[in-house]
mmCIF file of C-alpha atoms in Angstrom:
data_model
loop_
_atom_site.group_PDB
_atom_site.id
_atom_site.type_symbol
_atom_site.label_atom_id
_atom_site.label_comp_id
_atom_site.label_asym_id
_atom_site.label_seq_id
_atom_site.Cartn_x
_atom_site.Cartn_y
_atom_site.Cartn_z
ATOM 1 C CA UNK W 1 5.560 58.298 -31.363
ATOM 2 C CA UNK W 2 4.007 60.150 -28.455
ATOM 3 C CA UNK W 3 3.236 58.428 -25.162
ATOM 4 C CA UNK W 4 -0.486 58.607 -25.890
ATOM 5 C CA UNK W 5 -0.234 57.133 -29.376
ATOM 6 C CA UNK W 6 2.209 54.444 -28.195
ATOM 7 C CA UNK W 7 -0.327 53.281 -25.594
ATOM 8 C CA UNK W 8 -3.340 53.304 -27.948
ATOM 9 C CA UNK W 9 -4.699 49.780 -28.509
ATOM 10 C CA UNK W 10 -6.130 49.907 -32.030
ATOM 11 C CA UNK W 11 -8.868 47.571 -33.208
ATOM 12 C CA UNK W 12 -11.000 47.421 -36.321
ATOM 13 C CA UNK W 13 -14.110 49.555 -36.205
ATOM 14 C CA UNK W 14 -17.452 47.745 -36.034
ATOM 15 C CA UNK W 15 -18.669 46.370 -39.372
ATOM 16 C CA UNK W 16 -15.131 46.297 -40.825
ATOM 17 C CA UNK W 17 -13.548 42.914 -41.495
ATOM 18 C CA UNK W 18 -10.026 41.920 -42.506
ATOM 19 C CA UNK W 19 -9.986 39.092 -45.062
ATOM 20 C CA UNK W 20 -7.333 37.460 -47.180
ATOM 21 C CA UNK W 21 -8.259 37.034 -50.846
ATOM 22 C CA UNK W 22 -6.603 33.768 -51.850
ATOM 23 C CA UNK W 23 -7.220 34.310 -55.547
ATOM 24 C CA UNK W 24 -5.376 37.648 -55.590
ATOM 25 C CA UNK W 25 -3.104 36.720 -52.654
ATOM 26 C CA UNK W 26 -3.785 40.036 -50.952
ATOM 27 C CA UNK W 27 -5.419 41.278 -47.783
ATOM 28 C CA UNK W 28 -8.645 43.256 -47.926
ATOM 29 C CA UNK W 29 -10.632 45.423 -45.578
ATOM 30 C CA UNK W 30 -14.319 44.789 -46.148
ATOM 31 C CA UNK W 31 -16.324 47.909 -45.345
ATOM 32 C CA UNK W 32 -20.088 48.225 -45.530
ATOM 33 C CA UNK W 33 -20.083 49.758 -48.998
ATOM 34 C CA UNK W 34 -16.578 49.206 -50.351
ATOM 35 C CA UNK W 35 -13.434 47.111 -50.284
ATOM 36 C CA UNK W 36 -9.958 48.426 -49.496
ATOM 37 C CA UNK W 37 -6.996 46.503 -50.902
ATOM 38 C CA UNK W 38 -4.102 46.423 -48.444
ATOM 39 C CA UNK W 39 -0.713 46.415 -50.129
ATOM 40 C CA UNK W 40 2.647 45.214 -48.864
ATOM 41 C CA UNK W 41 2.794 44.545 -45.137
ATOM 42 C CA UNK W 42 -0.374 46.548 -44.414
ATOM 43 C CA UNK W 43 -2.366 43.353 -43.838
ATOM 44 C CA UNK W 44 0.188 42.175 -41.279
ATOM 45 C CA UNK W 45 -0.095 45.508 -39.474
ATOM 46 C CA UNK W 46 -3.902 45.513 -39.452
ATOM 47 C CA UNK W 47 -3.942 41.864 -38.405
ATOM 48 C CA UNK W 48 -2.244 42.852 -35.158
ATOM 49 C CA UNK W 49 -4.883 45.502 -34.393
ATOM 50 C CA UNK W 50 -7.028 43.373 -32.109
ATOM 51 C CA UNK W 51 -7.543 45.834 -29.252
ATOM 52 C CA UNK W 52 -5.172 43.959 -26.926
ATOM 53 C CA UNK W 53 -1.854 45.191 -28.341
ATOM 54 C CA UNK W 54 -0.672 48.754 -27.981
ATOM 55 C CA UNK W 55 0.950 50.589 -30.877
ATOM 56 C CA UNK W 56 4.252 50.005 -29.077
ATOM 57 C CA UNK W 57 3.543 46.238 -28.988
ATOM 58 C CA UNK W 58 2.577 46.210 -32.671
ATOM 59 C CA UNK W 59 5.774 48.037 -33.637
ATOM 60 C CA UNK W 60 7.842 45.598 -31.557
ATOM 61 C CA UNK W 61 6.177 42.553 -33.121
ATOM 62 C CA UNK W 62 6.639 43.885 -36.647
ATOM 63 C CA UNK W 63 10.256 44.899 -36.008
ATOM 64 C CA UNK W 64 10.917 41.247 -35.168
ATOM 65 C CA UNK W 65 9.139 40.030 -38.303
ATOM 66 C CA UNK W 66 10.701 42.584 -40.656
ATOM 67 C CA UNK W 67 14.192 43.398 -39.330
ATOM 68 C CA UNK W 68 15.895 46.377 -40.879
ATOM 69 C CA UNK W 69 12.682 48.068 -42.008
ATOM 70 C CA UNK W 70 11.566 51.484 -40.681
ATOM 71 C CA UNK W 71 8.656 50.006 -38.689
ATOM 72 C CA UNK W 72 8.939 52.500 -35.815
ATOM 73 C CA UNK W 73 8.594 55.478 -38.152
ATOM 74 C CA UNK W 74 6.108 54.034 -40.672
ATOM 75 C CA UNK W 75 3.580 52.084 -38.599
ATOM 76 C CA UNK W 76 2.290 54.741 -36.132
ATOM 77 C CA UNK W 77 1.376 57.251 -38.895
ATOM 78 C CA UNK W 78 -0.217 54.440 -40.935
ATOM 79 C CA UNK W 79 -2.384 53.470 -37.953
ATOM 80 C CA UNK W 80 -3.290 57.101 -37.317
ATOM 81 C CA UNK W 81 -4.326 57.513 -40.975
ATOM 82 C CA UNK W 82 -6.535 54.426 -40.627
ATOM 83 C CA UNK W 83 -8.074 55.904 -37.466
ATOM 84 C CA UNK W 84 -8.785 59.169 -39.303
ATOM 85 C CA UNK W 85 -10.537 57.163 -42.044
ATOM 86 C CA UNK W 86 -12.702 55.615 -39.317
ATOM 87 C CA UNK W 87 -11.395 52.093 -39.925
ATOM 88 C CA UNK W 88 -9.708 51.748 -36.530
ATOM 89 C CA UNK W 89 -10.905 52.652 -33.043
#
């Protein structure tokens, strides 16, 4: 994690909404013309992307929720991939 990426405060892009589908018990990203199904802990990660937490804060929060998982190595690239898709700002 570089200093710049660690300080980035990701938030959902305009017109994108995070919703939980109770019927399927999964989190979804609702985009203007499609739906993205978030698998595993992806919904928990995206749920922390509110523009107030830095990537470092998100990693710290998730490390507490999911001890023993490779949060520090998995979350920053996941967030960067979502930014490249245009889903996060």
